[in-house]
DNA sequence: TAGATGTGACAGTAATACTATCGGAAACAC
DNA sequence: GTGTTTCCGATAGTATTACTGTCACATCTA
């Protein structure tokens, strides 16, 4: 099974989801960035990996920054897809928020779909390198061109759930974006700079993180007493 | 007046705080990164700017990544310094946390100190580029070498205040690191991708952000009812 | 079957990210 | 006050990066 997302056309010169070579670039690009890091990653190395040429990859993406943006956008669309199908028949917005938090941490479907994109690896990649997609000099131009729409839609979705729980809460967008940023950050810290987090790497870390995010969100949103 | 911080020696080959050239590198490096972005920044361009040579800068820093690490570490030390002197004679940990939040957002002293480092510009730089200091392939080695100690100390300081407010709270380190990450992120979003935040750019944004962070932290820490 | 499109092969360029060597000035040692 | 480090600037050089351009061939499309 394959999923195709309609991503903003500014992200690519030619949609890699449409061709065999394009999918090969994406599939192996994720693997390569994961193994050598985004700074060390070049189109030349990726071309060698897939038995193609630098030039052929440049026909899909203007440069490696756009490639990263494509990958992160695909990822945000994927998380949004997971959340949307899983809250569909749930009425309580409080339950919806718990489901959203679960999927933004796990970013995986129960029945893993057999696609060219390895979502677990892509999640790892977004945790490590995702921030670089928008911490760039050209951020304002790229924002105008709609390059961050996938992230915005996702934040909007969670923001709406938050508003449904507590319509008077004045910081729904900030809480929503912070849940995503915090989830990825805390996982990164747990794995690399453990002094900066209360999480402990291990089997139950994902569950602990989900519990922590729910504790935070509900502590802020729901009045006790 | 000049402040010198004792930063981890792995951060530089020769402490730039000790020489006129070193201070010139730091002072103008901040200005140059702010104006062209970290990706576009090179030692060659900086050398031209200060009338020196590439090689002379390489005598202080192994590469531009270490230079960024030095700047962010200096910044974290500076914020810690501000928080420490301002909570000194405050007994209530709840008031201490409010003061800490204030200074991590403003990152400035009432009487600006006349130094070669422009703290406001440095703060802008950390908001934009700070994450790149530790989102790197070599993060584990650098963590072992103590390159992130300044950030850890700062998180520890705030984490201790949180523990004093609510000793049973199980996520003090995560809340502390999230306050820093969230503060910088929300400012960045407000300025560049406003759909991702509830803040509105303008005169009162800093005050609004301080209010929001206090709302979040106290909502989580302090039981109502 | 003619034409458009996609890919690989190859060449080439400016900039980047360094490393090496040398010589002069200043600071410091005795 | 002479010798010796230390520091800095000047110049040169290299491998890699981040592209751009051209051409030939295969394939798919009308």
PDB file of N, CA and C in Angstrom, chain B residues 86-185:
ATOM      1  N   UNK B  86      19.298  37.885  40.476  1.00  0.00           N
ATOM      2  CA  UNK B  86      17.975  38.466  40.732  1.00  0.00           C
ATOM      3  C   UNK B  86      17.089  37.652  41.674  1.00  0.00           C
ATOM      4  N   UNK B  87      17.461  36.413  41.937  1.00  0.00           N
ATOM      5  CA  UNK B  87      16.668  35.640  42.908  1.00  0.00           C
ATOM      6  C   UNK B  87      17.380  35.564  44.263  1.00  0.00           C
ATOM      7  N   UNK B  88      18.525  36.183  44.347  1.00  0.00           N
ATOM      8  CA  UNK B  88      19.381  36.036  45.525  1.00  0.00           C
ATOM      9  C   UNK B  88      18.644  36.322  46.838  1.00  0.00           C
ATOM     10  N   UNK B  89      17.944  37.420  46.879  1.00  0.00           N
ATOM     11  CA  UNK B  89      17.313  37.798  48.139  1.00  0.00           C
ATOM     12  C   UNK B  89      15.805  37.548  48.133  1.00  0.00           C
ATOM     13  N   UNK B  90      15.383  36.606  47.308  1.00  0.00           N
ATOM     14  CA  UNK B  90      13.965  36.272  47.230  1.00  0.00           C
ATOM     15  C   UNK B  90      13.762  34.901  47.869  1.00  0.00           C
ATOM     16  N   UNK B  91      12.882  34.834  48.855  1.00  0.00           N
ATOM     17  CA  UNK B  91      12.709  33.577  49.580  1.00  0.00           C
ATOM     18  C   UNK B  91      11.718  32.639  48.899  1.00  0.00           C
ATOM     19  N   UNK B  92      10.590  33.173  48.478  1.00  0.00           N
ATOM     20  CA  UNK B  92       9.536  32.329  47.908  1.00  0.00           C
ATOM     21  C   UNK B  92       9.960  31.716  46.576  1.00  0.00           C
ATOM     22  N   UNK B  93       9.964  30.379  46.493  1.00  0.00           N
ATOM     23  CA  UNK B  93      10.353  29.752  45.220  1.00  0.00           C
ATOM     24  C   UNK B  93       9.397  30.106  44.075  1.00  0.00           C
ATOM     25  N   UNK B  94       8.147  30.374  44.412  1.00  0.00           N
ATOM     26  CA  UNK B  94       7.195  30.749  43.374  1.00  0.00           C
ATOM     27  C   UNK B  94       7.586  32.092  42.756  1.00  0.00           C
ATOM     28  N   UNK B  95       8.016  33.027  43.619  1.00  0.00           N
ATOM     29  CA  UNK B  95       8.497  34.307  43.097  1.00  0.00           C
ATOM     30  C   UNK B  95       9.795  34.115  42.317  1.00  0.00           C
ATOM     31  N   UNK B  96      10.629  33.202  42.795  1.00  0.00           N
ATOM     32  CA  UNK B  96      11.890  32.916  42.095  1.00  0.00           C
ATOM     33  C   UNK B  96      11.616  32.422  40.667  1.00  0.00           C
ATOM     34  N   UNK B  97      10.622  31.556  40.538  1.00  0.00           N
ATOM     35  CA  UNK B  97      10.308  31.029  39.206  1.00  0.00           C
ATOM     36  C   UNK B  97       9.824  32.144  38.283  1.00  0.00           C
ATOM     37  N   UNK B  98       9.009  33.042  38.818  1.00  0.00           N
ATOM     38  CA  UNK B  98       8.541  34.162  38.003  1.00  0.00           C
ATOM     39  C   UNK B  98       9.711  35.045  37.545  1.00  0.00           C
ATOM     40  N   UNK B  99      10.651  35.236  38.436  1.00  0.00           N
ATOM     41  CA  UNK B  99      11.827  36.035  38.071  1.00  0.00           C
ATOM     42  C   UNK B  99      12.654  35.307  37.000  1.00  0.00           C
ATOM     43  N   UNK B 100      12.835  34.007  37.199  1.00  0.00           N
ATOM     44  CA  UNK B 100      13.595  33.229  36.207  1.00  0.00           C
ATOM     45  C   UNK B 100      12.941  33.332  34.828  1.00  0.00           C
ATOM     46  N   UNK B 101      11.637  33.182  34.794  1.00  0.00           N
ATOM     47  CA  UNK B 101      10.922  33.265  33.521  1.00  0.00           C
ATOM     48  C   UNK B 101      11.095  34.641  32.887  1.00  0.00           C
ATOM     49  N   UNK B 102      11.003  35.656  33.713  1.00  0.00           N
ATOM     50  CA  UNK B 102      11.190  37.015  33.193  1.00  0.00           C
ATOM     51  C   UNK B 102      12.554  37.162  32.502  1.00  0.00           C
ATOM     52  N   UNK B 103      13.609  36.670  33.150  1.00  0.00           N
ATOM     53  CA  UNK B 103      14.940  36.887  32.589  1.00  0.00           C
ATOM     54  C   UNK B 103      15.250  35.948  31.430  1.00  0.00           C
ATOM     55  N   UNK B 104      14.607  34.812  31.381  1.00  0.00           N
ATOM     56  CA  UNK B 104      14.891  33.953  30.224  1.00  0.00           C
ATOM     57  C   UNK B 104      14.188  34.483  28.974  1.00  0.00           C
ATOM     58  N   UNK B 105      13.153  35.284  29.175  1.00  0.00           N
ATOM     59  CA  UNK B 105      12.506  35.920  28.021  1.00  0.00           C
ATOM     60  C   UNK B 105      13.227  37.209  27.627  1.00  0.00           C
ATOM     61  N   UNK B 106      13.558  38.018  28.632  1.00  0.00           N
ATOM     62  CA  UNK B 106      14.165  39.315  28.315  1.00  0.00           C
ATOM     63  C   UNK B 106      15.666  39.218  28.100  1.00  0.00           C
ATOM     64  N   UNK B 107      16.321  38.343  28.865  1.00  0.00           N
ATOM     65  CA  UNK B 107      17.765  38.112  28.716  1.00  0.00           C
ATOM     66  C   UNK B 107      18.558  39.402  28.708  1.00  0.00           C
ATOM     67  N   UNK B 108      18.126  40.338  29.516  1.00  0.00           N
ATOM     68  CA  UNK B 108      18.821  41.619  29.524  1.00  0.00           C
ATOM     69  C   UNK B 108      18.836  42.192  30.936  1.00  0.00           C
ATOM     70  N   UNK B 109      19.856  42.973  31.238  1.00  0.00           N
ATOM     71  CA  UNK B 109      19.973  43.605  32.547  1.00  0.00           C
ATOM     72  C   UNK B 109      19.320  44.985  32.504  1.00  0.00           C
ATOM     73  N   UNK B 110      18.871  45.446  33.651  1.00  0.00           N
ATOM     74  CA  UNK B 110      18.270  46.780  33.706  1.00  0.00           C
ATOM     75  C   UNK B 110      19.263  47.845  33.223  1.00  0.00           C
ATOM     76  N   UNK B 111      20.460  47.803  33.797  1.00  0.00           N
ATOM     77  CA  UNK B 111      21.503  48.733  33.352  1.00  0.00           C
ATOM     78  C   UNK B 111      22.399  48.002  32.362  1.00  0.00           C
ATOM     79  N   UNK B 112      22.128  48.175  31.081  1.00  0.00           N
ATOM     80  CA  UNK B 112      22.900  47.395  30.101  1.00  0.00           C
ATOM     81  C   UNK B 112      24.400  47.604  30.292  1.00  0.00           C
ATOM     82  N   UNK B 113      25.123  46.526  30.268  1.00  0.00           N
ATOM     83  CA  UNK B 113      26.559  46.585  30.524  1.00  0.00           C
ATOM     84  C   UNK B 113      27.275  46.840  29.209  1.00  0.00           C
ATOM     85  N   UNK B 114      28.238  47.701  29.289  1.00  0.00           N
ATOM     86  CA  UNK B 114      28.941  48.128  28.094  1.00  0.00           C
ATOM     87  C   UNK B 114      30.065  47.161  27.745  1.00  0.00           C
ATOM     88  N   UNK B 115      29.727  46.121  27.052  1.00  0.00           N
ATOM     89  CA  UNK B 115      30.716  45.104  26.729  1.00  0.00           C
ATOM     90  C   UNK B 115      30.804  44.929  25.219  1.00  0.00           C
ATOM     91  N   UNK B 116      31.734  44.091  24.839  1.00  0.00           N
ATOM     92  CA  UNK B 116      31.887  43.837  23.402  1.00  0.00           C
ATOM     93  C   UNK B 116      30.778  42.926  22.874  1.00  0.00           C
ATOM     94  N   UNK B 117      30.076  42.285  23.798  1.00  0.00           N
ATOM     95  CA  UNK B 117      28.970  41.424  23.364  1.00  0.00           C
ATOM     96  C   UNK B 117      27.647  42.164  23.497  1.00  0.00           C
ATOM     97  N   UNK B 118      26.944  42.261  22.400  1.00  0.00           N
ATOM     98  CA  UNK B 118      25.608  42.851  22.390  1.00  0.00           C
ATOM     99  C   UNK B 118      24.598  41.752  22.743  1.00  0.00           C
ATOM    100  N   UNK B 119      24.123  41.794  23.987  1.00  0.00           N
ATOM    101  CA  UNK B 119      23.290  40.674  24.461  1.00  0.00           C
ATOM    102  C   UNK B 119      21.958  40.572  23.723  1.00  0.00           C
ATOM    103  N   UNK B 120      21.399  41.693  23.336  1.00  0.00           N
ATOM    104  CA  UNK B 120      20.135  41.628  22.616  1.00  0.00           C
ATOM    105  C   UNK B 120      20.288  40.913  21.273  1.00  0.00           C
ATOM    106  N   UNK B 121      21.369  41.262  20.592  1.00  0.00           N
ATOM    107  CA  UNK B 121      21.637  40.613  19.315  1.00  0.00           C
ATOM    108  C   UNK B 121      21.936  39.127  19.524  1.00  0.00           C
ATOM    109  N   UNK B 122      22.690  38.847  20.577  1.00  0.00           N
ATOM    110  CA  UNK B 122      23.024  37.453  20.876  1.00  0.00           C
ATOM    111  C   UNK B 122      21.758  36.659  21.189  1.00  0.00           C
ATOM    112  N   UNK B 123      20.842  37.284  21.903  1.00  0.00           N
ATOM    113  CA  UNK B 123      19.569  36.630  22.188  1.00  0.00           C
ATOM    114  C   UNK B 123      18.826  36.307  20.885  1.00  0.00           C
ATOM    115  N   UNK B 124      18.755  37.272  19.983  1.00  0.00           N
ATOM    116  CA  UNK B 124      18.144  37.046  18.670  1.00  0.00           C
ATOM    117  C   UNK B 124      18.802  35.859  17.963  1.00  0.00           C
ATOM    118  N   UNK B 125      20.125  35.835  18.051  1.00  0.00           N
ATOM    119  CA  UNK B 125      20.879  34.760  17.402  1.00  0.00           C
ATOM    120  C   UNK B 125      20.532  33.394  18.000  1.00  0.00           C
ATOM    121  N   UNK B 126      20.453  33.339  19.329  1.00  0.00           N
ATOM    122  CA  UNK B 126      20.139  32.066  19.987  1.00  0.00           C
ATOM    123  C   UNK B 126      18.719  31.625  19.625  1.00  0.00           C
ATOM    124  N   UNK B 127      17.798  32.570  19.519  1.00  0.00           N
ATOM    125  CA  UNK B 127      16.432  32.229  19.117  1.00  0.00           C
ATOM    126  C   UNK B 127      16.423  31.594  17.729  1.00  0.00           C
ATOM    127  N   UNK B 128      17.182  32.187  16.808  1.00  0.00           N
ATOM    128  CA  UNK B 128      17.202  31.703  15.431  1.00  0.00           C
ATOM    129  C   UNK B 128      18.042  30.452  15.230  1.00  0.00           C
ATOM    130  N   UNK B 129      19.234  30.456  15.805  1.00  0.00           N
ATOM    131  CA  UNK B 129      20.224  29.430  15.456  1.00  0.00           C
ATOM    132  C   UNK B 129      20.594  28.512  16.610  1.00  0.00           C
ATOM    133  N   UNK B 130      20.102  28.821  17.814  1.00  0.00           N
ATOM    134  CA  UNK B 130      20.551  28.104  19.008  1.00  0.00           C
ATOM    135  C   UNK B 130      20.401  26.591  18.918  1.00  0.00           C
ATOM    136  N   UNK B 131      19.307  26.127  18.365  1.00  0.00           N
ATOM    137  CA  UNK B 131      19.075  24.689  18.287  1.00  0.00           C
ATOM    138  C   UNK B 131      20.135  23.949  17.494  1.00  0.00           C
ATOM    139  N   UNK B 132      20.739  24.656  16.528  1.00  0.00           N
ATOM    140  CA  UNK B 132      21.763  24.012  15.699  1.00  0.00           C
ATOM    141  C   UNK B 132      23.026  23.687  16.493  1.00  0.00           C
ATOM    142  N   UNK B 133      23.168  24.299  17.650  1.00  0.00           N
ATOM    143  CA  UNK B 133      24.347  24.026  18.473  1.00  0.00           C
ATOM    144  C   UNK B 133      24.355  22.583  18.972  1.00  0.00           C
ATOM    145  N   UNK B 134      23.191  21.987  19.175  1.00  0.00           N
ATOM    146  CA  UNK B 134      23.190  20.604  19.651  1.00  0.00           C
ATOM    147  C   UNK B 134      22.441  19.625  18.750  1.00  0.00           C
ATOM    148  N   UNK B 135      21.828  20.101  17.684  1.00  0.00           N
ATOM    149  CA  UNK B 135      21.223  19.170  16.738  1.00  0.00           C
ATOM    150  C   UNK B 135      22.231  18.805  15.658  1.00  0.00           C
ATOM    151  N   UNK B 136      23.206  18.042  16.047  1.00  0.00           N
ATOM    152  CA  UNK B 136      24.323  17.694  15.169  1.00  0.00           C
ATOM    153  C   UNK B 136      24.670  16.223  15.342  1.00  0.00           C
ATOM    154  N   UNK B 137      25.313  15.715  14.333  1.00  0.00           N
ATOM    155  CA  UNK B 137      25.670  14.304  14.306  1.00  0.00           C
ATOM    156  C   UNK B 137      26.562  13.919  15.488  1.00  0.00           C
ATOM    157  N   UNK B 138      27.455  14.822  15.865  1.00  0.00           N
ATOM    158  CA  UNK B 138      28.456  14.518  16.878  1.00  0.00           C
ATOM    159  C   UNK B 138      27.969  14.796  18.304  1.00  0.00           C
ATOM    160  N   UNK B 139      26.654  14.939  18.485  1.00  0.00           N
ATOM    161  CA  UNK B 139      26.103  15.382  19.771  1.00  0.00           C
ATOM    162  C   UNK B 139      26.588  14.539  20.956  1.00  0.00           C
ATOM    163  N   UNK B 140      26.698  13.223  20.781  1.00  0.00           N
ATOM    164  CA  UNK B 140      27.071  12.374  21.913  1.00  0.00           C
ATOM    165  C   UNK B 140      28.516  12.613  22.351  1.00  0.00           C
ATOM    166  N   UNK B 141      29.405  12.713  21.372  1.00  0.00           N
ATOM    167  CA  UNK B 141      30.804  12.999  21.691  1.00  0.00           C
ATOM    168  C   UNK B 141      30.934  14.361  22.365  1.00  0.00           C
ATOM    169  N   UNK B 142      30.223  15.328  21.831  1.00  0.00           N
ATOM    170  CA  UNK B 142      30.337  16.673  22.372  1.00  0.00           C
ATOM    171  C   UNK B 142      29.722  16.759  23.762  1.00  0.00           C
ATOM    172  N   UNK B 143      28.684  16.006  23.973  1.00  0.00           N
ATOM    173  CA  UNK B 143      28.093  15.974  25.311  1.00  0.00           C
ATOM    174  C   UNK B 143      29.083  15.377  26.311  1.00  0.00           C
ATOM    175  N   UNK B 144      29.757  14.308  25.905  1.00  0.00           N
ATOM    176  CA  UNK B 144      30.772  13.696  26.774  1.00  0.00           C
ATOM    177  C   UNK B 144      31.888  14.682  27.089  1.00  0.00           C
ATOM    178  N   UNK B 145      32.229  15.502  26.101  1.00  0.00           N
ATOM    179  CA  UNK B 145      33.317  16.470  26.282  1.00  0.00           C
ATOM    180  C   UNK B 145      32.866  17.679  27.094  1.00  0.00           C
ATOM    181  N   UNK B 146      31.595  17.708  27.472  1.00  0.00           N
ATOM    182  CA  UNK B 146      31.123  18.797  28.334  1.00  0.00           C
ATOM    183  C   UNK B 146      30.733  20.074  27.604  1.00  0.00           C
ATOM    184  N   UNK B 147      30.450  19.945  26.318  1.00  0.00           N
ATOM    185  CA  UNK B 147      30.152  21.145  25.527  1.00  0.00           C
ATOM    186  C   UNK B 147      28.807  21.781  25.857  1.00  0.00           C
ATOM    187  N   UNK B 148      27.915  21.049  26.521  1.00  0.00           N
ATOM    188  CA  UNK B 148      26.583  21.597  26.788  1.00  0.00           C
ATOM    189  C   UNK B 148      26.378  21.892  28.269  1.00  0.00           C
ATOM    190  N   UNK B 149      27.469  21.945  29.008  1.00  0.00           N
ATOM    191  CA  UNK B 149      27.373  22.125  30.454  1.00  0.00           C
ATOM    192  C   UNK B 149      26.641  23.410  30.844  1.00  0.00           C
ATOM    193  N   UNK B 150      26.873  24.483  30.101  1.00  0.00           N
ATOM    194  CA  UNK B 150      26.244  25.748  30.464  1.00  0.00           C
ATOM    195  C   UNK B 150      24.723  25.641  30.415  1.00  0.00           C
ATOM    196  N   UNK B 151      24.232  24.955  29.396  1.00  0.00           N
ATOM    197  CA  UNK B 151      22.787  24.780  29.282  1.00  0.00           C
ATOM    198  C   UNK B 151      22.274  23.874  30.404  1.00  0.00           C
ATOM    199  N   UNK B 152      23.040  22.837  30.685  1.00  0.00           N
ATOM    200  CA  UNK B 152      22.635  21.910  31.755  1.00  0.00           C
ATOM    201  C   UNK B 152      22.555  22.615  33.104  1.00  0.00           C
ATOM    202  N   UNK B 153      23.540  23.449  33.391  1.00  0.00           N
ATOM    203  CA  UNK B 153      23.549  24.167  34.669  1.00  0.00           C
ATOM    204  C   UNK B 153      22.311  25.051  34.785  1.00  0.00           C
ATOM    205  N   UNK B 154      22.006  25.724  33.708  1.00  0.00           N
ATOM    206  CA  UNK B 154      20.857  26.620  33.704  1.00  0.00           C
ATOM    207  C   UNK B 154      19.554  25.851  33.939  1.00  0.00           C
ATOM    208  N   UNK B 155      19.409  24.730  33.239  1.00  0.00           N
ATOM    209  CA  UNK B 155      18.208  23.907  33.422  1.00  0.00           C
ATOM    210  C   UNK B 155      18.150  23.376  34.851  1.00  0.00           C
ATOM    211  N   UNK B 156      19.312  23.008  35.376  1.00  0.00           N
ATOM    212  CA  UNK B 156      19.368  22.511  36.750  1.00  0.00           C
ATOM    213  C   UNK B 156      18.905  23.573  37.740  1.00  0.00           C
ATOM    214  N   UNK B 157      19.343  24.795  37.519  1.00  0.00           N
ATOM    215  CA  UNK B 157      18.958  25.901  38.397  1.00  0.00           C
ATOM    216  C   UNK B 157      17.443  26.058  38.450  1.00  0.00           C
ATOM    217  N   UNK B 158      16.818  26.097  37.289  1.00  0.00           N
ATOM    218  CA  UNK B 158      15.359  26.283  37.243  1.00  0.00           C
ATOM    219  C   UNK B 158      14.651  25.027  37.741  1.00  0.00           C
ATOM    220  N   UNK B 159      15.230  23.887  37.439  1.00  0.00           N
ATOM    221  CA  UNK B 159      14.667  22.629  37.914  1.00  0.00           C
ATOM    222  C   UNK B 159      14.615  22.598  39.451  1.00  0.00           C
ATOM    223  N   UNK B 160      15.627  23.118  40.098  1.00  0.00           N
ATOM    224  CA  UNK B 160      15.660  23.164  41.565  1.00  0.00           C
ATOM    225  C   UNK B 160      14.569  24.071  42.121  1.00  0.00           C
ATOM    226  N   UNK B 161      14.356  25.195  41.450  1.00  0.00           N
ATOM    227  CA  UNK B 161      13.287  26.101  41.888  1.00  0.00           C
ATOM    228  C   UNK B 161      11.933  25.391  41.784  1.00  0.00           C
ATOM    229  N   UNK B 162      11.744  24.680  40.671  1.00  0.00           N
ATOM    230  CA  UNK B 162      10.492  23.949  40.467  1.00  0.00           C
ATOM    231  C   UNK B 162      10.290  22.908  41.565  1.00  0.00           C
ATOM    232  N   UNK B 163      11.350  22.212  41.901  1.00  0.00           N
ATOM    233  CA  UNK B 163      11.261  21.218  42.975  1.00  0.00           C
ATOM    234  C   UNK B 163      10.905  21.847  44.314  1.00  0.00           C
ATOM    235  N   UNK B 164      11.402  23.064  44.527  1.00  0.00           N
ATOM    236  CA  UNK B 164      11.089  23.745  45.786  1.00  0.00           C
ATOM    237  C   UNK B 164       9.610  24.138  45.844  1.00  0.00           C
ATOM    238  N   UNK B 165       9.046  24.462  44.697  1.00  0.00           N
ATOM    239  CA  UNK B 165       7.626  24.830  44.664  1.00  0.00           C
ATOM    240  C   UNK B 165       6.750  23.611  44.915  1.00  0.00           C
ATOM    241  N   UNK B 166       7.085  22.528  44.217  1.00  0.00           N
ATOM    242  CA  UNK B 166       6.278  21.318  44.338  1.00  0.00           C
ATOM    243  C   UNK B 166       7.189  20.095  44.323  1.00  0.00           C
ATOM    244  N   UNK B 167       7.590  19.631  45.503  1.00  0.00           N
ATOM    245  CA  UNK B 167       8.562  18.530  45.583  1.00  0.00           C
ATOM    246  C   UNK B 167       8.040  17.223  44.982  1.00  0.00           C
ATOM    247  N   UNK B 168       6.736  17.114  44.825  1.00  0.00           N
ATOM    248  CA  UNK B 168       6.188  15.856  44.299  1.00  0.00           C
ATOM    249  C   UNK B 168       6.092  15.861  42.773  1.00  0.00           C
ATOM    250  N   UNK B 169       6.332  17.018  42.170  1.00  0.00           N
ATOM    251  CA  UNK B 169       6.216  17.114  40.713  1.00  0.00           C
ATOM    252  C   UNK B 169       7.305  16.270  40.039  1.00  0.00           C
ATOM    253  N   UNK B 170       6.907  15.339  39.180  1.00  0.00           N
ATOM    254  CA  UNK B 170       7.898  14.380  38.667  1.00  0.00           C
ATOM    255  C   UNK B 170       8.656  14.826  37.417  1.00  0.00           C
ATOM    256  N   UNK B 171       8.339  15.990  36.876  1.00  0.00           N
ATOM    257  CA  UNK B 171       8.931  16.351  35.583  1.00  0.00           C
ATOM    258  C   UNK B 171       9.679  17.680  35.642  1.00  0.00           C
ATOM    259  N   UNK B 172      10.404  17.934  36.720  1.00  0.00           N
ATOM    260  CA  UNK B 172      10.991  19.267  36.878  1.00  0.00           C
ATOM    261  C   UNK B 172      12.015  19.594  35.783  1.00  0.00           C
ATOM    262  N   UNK B 173      12.854  18.626  35.437  1.00  0.00           N
ATOM    263  CA  UNK B 173      13.862  18.902  34.404  1.00  0.00           C
ATOM    264  C   UNK B 173      13.193  19.167  33.050  1.00  0.00           C
ATOM    265  N   UNK B 174      12.181  18.380  32.734  1.00  0.00           N
ATOM    266  CA  UNK B 174      11.491  18.569  31.456  1.00  0.00           C
ATOM    267  C   UNK B 174      10.757  19.897  31.409  1.00  0.00           C
ATOM    268  N   UNK B 175      10.134  20.269  32.515  1.00  0.00           N
ATOM    269  CA  UNK B 175       9.454  21.566  32.534  1.00  0.00           C
ATOM    270  C   UNK B 175      10.472  22.693  32.382  1.00  0.00           C
ATOM    271  N   UNK B 176      11.590  22.567  33.057  1.00  0.00           N
ATOM    272  CA  UNK B 176      12.613  23.617  32.986  1.00  0.00           C
ATOM    273  C   UNK B 176      13.144  23.756  31.559  1.00  0.00           C
ATOM    274  N   UNK B 177      13.574  22.651  30.956  1.00  0.00           N
ATOM    275  CA  UNK B 177      14.115  22.766  29.592  1.00  0.00           C
ATOM    276  C   UNK B 177      13.037  23.239  28.632  1.00  0.00           C
ATOM    277  N   UNK B 178      11.808  22.805  28.865  1.00  0.00           N
ATOM    278  CA  UNK B 178      10.739  23.241  27.966  1.00  0.00           C
ATOM    279  C   UNK B 178      10.458  24.734  28.082  1.00  0.00           C
ATOM    280  N   UNK B 179      10.611  25.290  29.270  1.00  0.00           N
ATOM    281  CA  UNK B 179      10.406  26.737  29.400  1.00  0.00           C
ATOM    282  C   UNK B 179      11.389  27.501  28.512  1.00  0.00           C
ATOM    283  N   UNK B 180      12.644  27.044  28.488  1.00  0.00           N
ATOM    284  CA  UNK B 180      13.635  27.719  27.646  1.00  0.00           C
ATOM    285  C   UNK B 180      13.349  27.503  26.161  1.00  0.00           C
ATOM    286  N   UNK B 181      13.120  26.256  25.810  1.00  0.00           N
ATOM    287  CA  UNK B 181      12.870  25.955  24.404  1.00  0.00           C
ATOM    288  C   UNK B 181      11.605  26.652  23.920  1.00  0.00           C
ATOM    289  N   UNK B 182      10.591  26.619  24.753  1.00  0.00           N
ATOM    290  CA  UNK B 182       9.314  27.204  24.367  1.00  0.00           C
ATOM    291  C   UNK B 182       9.421  28.722  24.228  1.00  0.00           C
ATOM    292  N   UNK B 183      10.111  29.341  25.158  1.00  0.00           N
ATOM    293  CA  UNK B 183      10.266  30.797  25.081  1.00  0.00           C
ATOM    294  C   UNK B 183      10.885  31.196  23.748  1.00  0.00           C
ATOM    295  N   UNK B 184      11.998  30.564  23.410  1.00  0.00           N
ATOM    296  CA  UNK B 184      12.673  30.911  22.161  1.00  0.00           C
ATOM    297  C   UNK B 184      11.844  30.567  20.934  1.00  0.00           C
ATOM    298  N   UNK B 185      11.236  29.400  20.978  1.00  0.00           N
ATOM    299  CA  UNK B 185      10.412  28.971  19.857  1.00  0.00           C
ATOM    300  C   UNK B 185       9.242  29.893  19.600  1.00  0.00           C
TER     301      UNK B 185
END
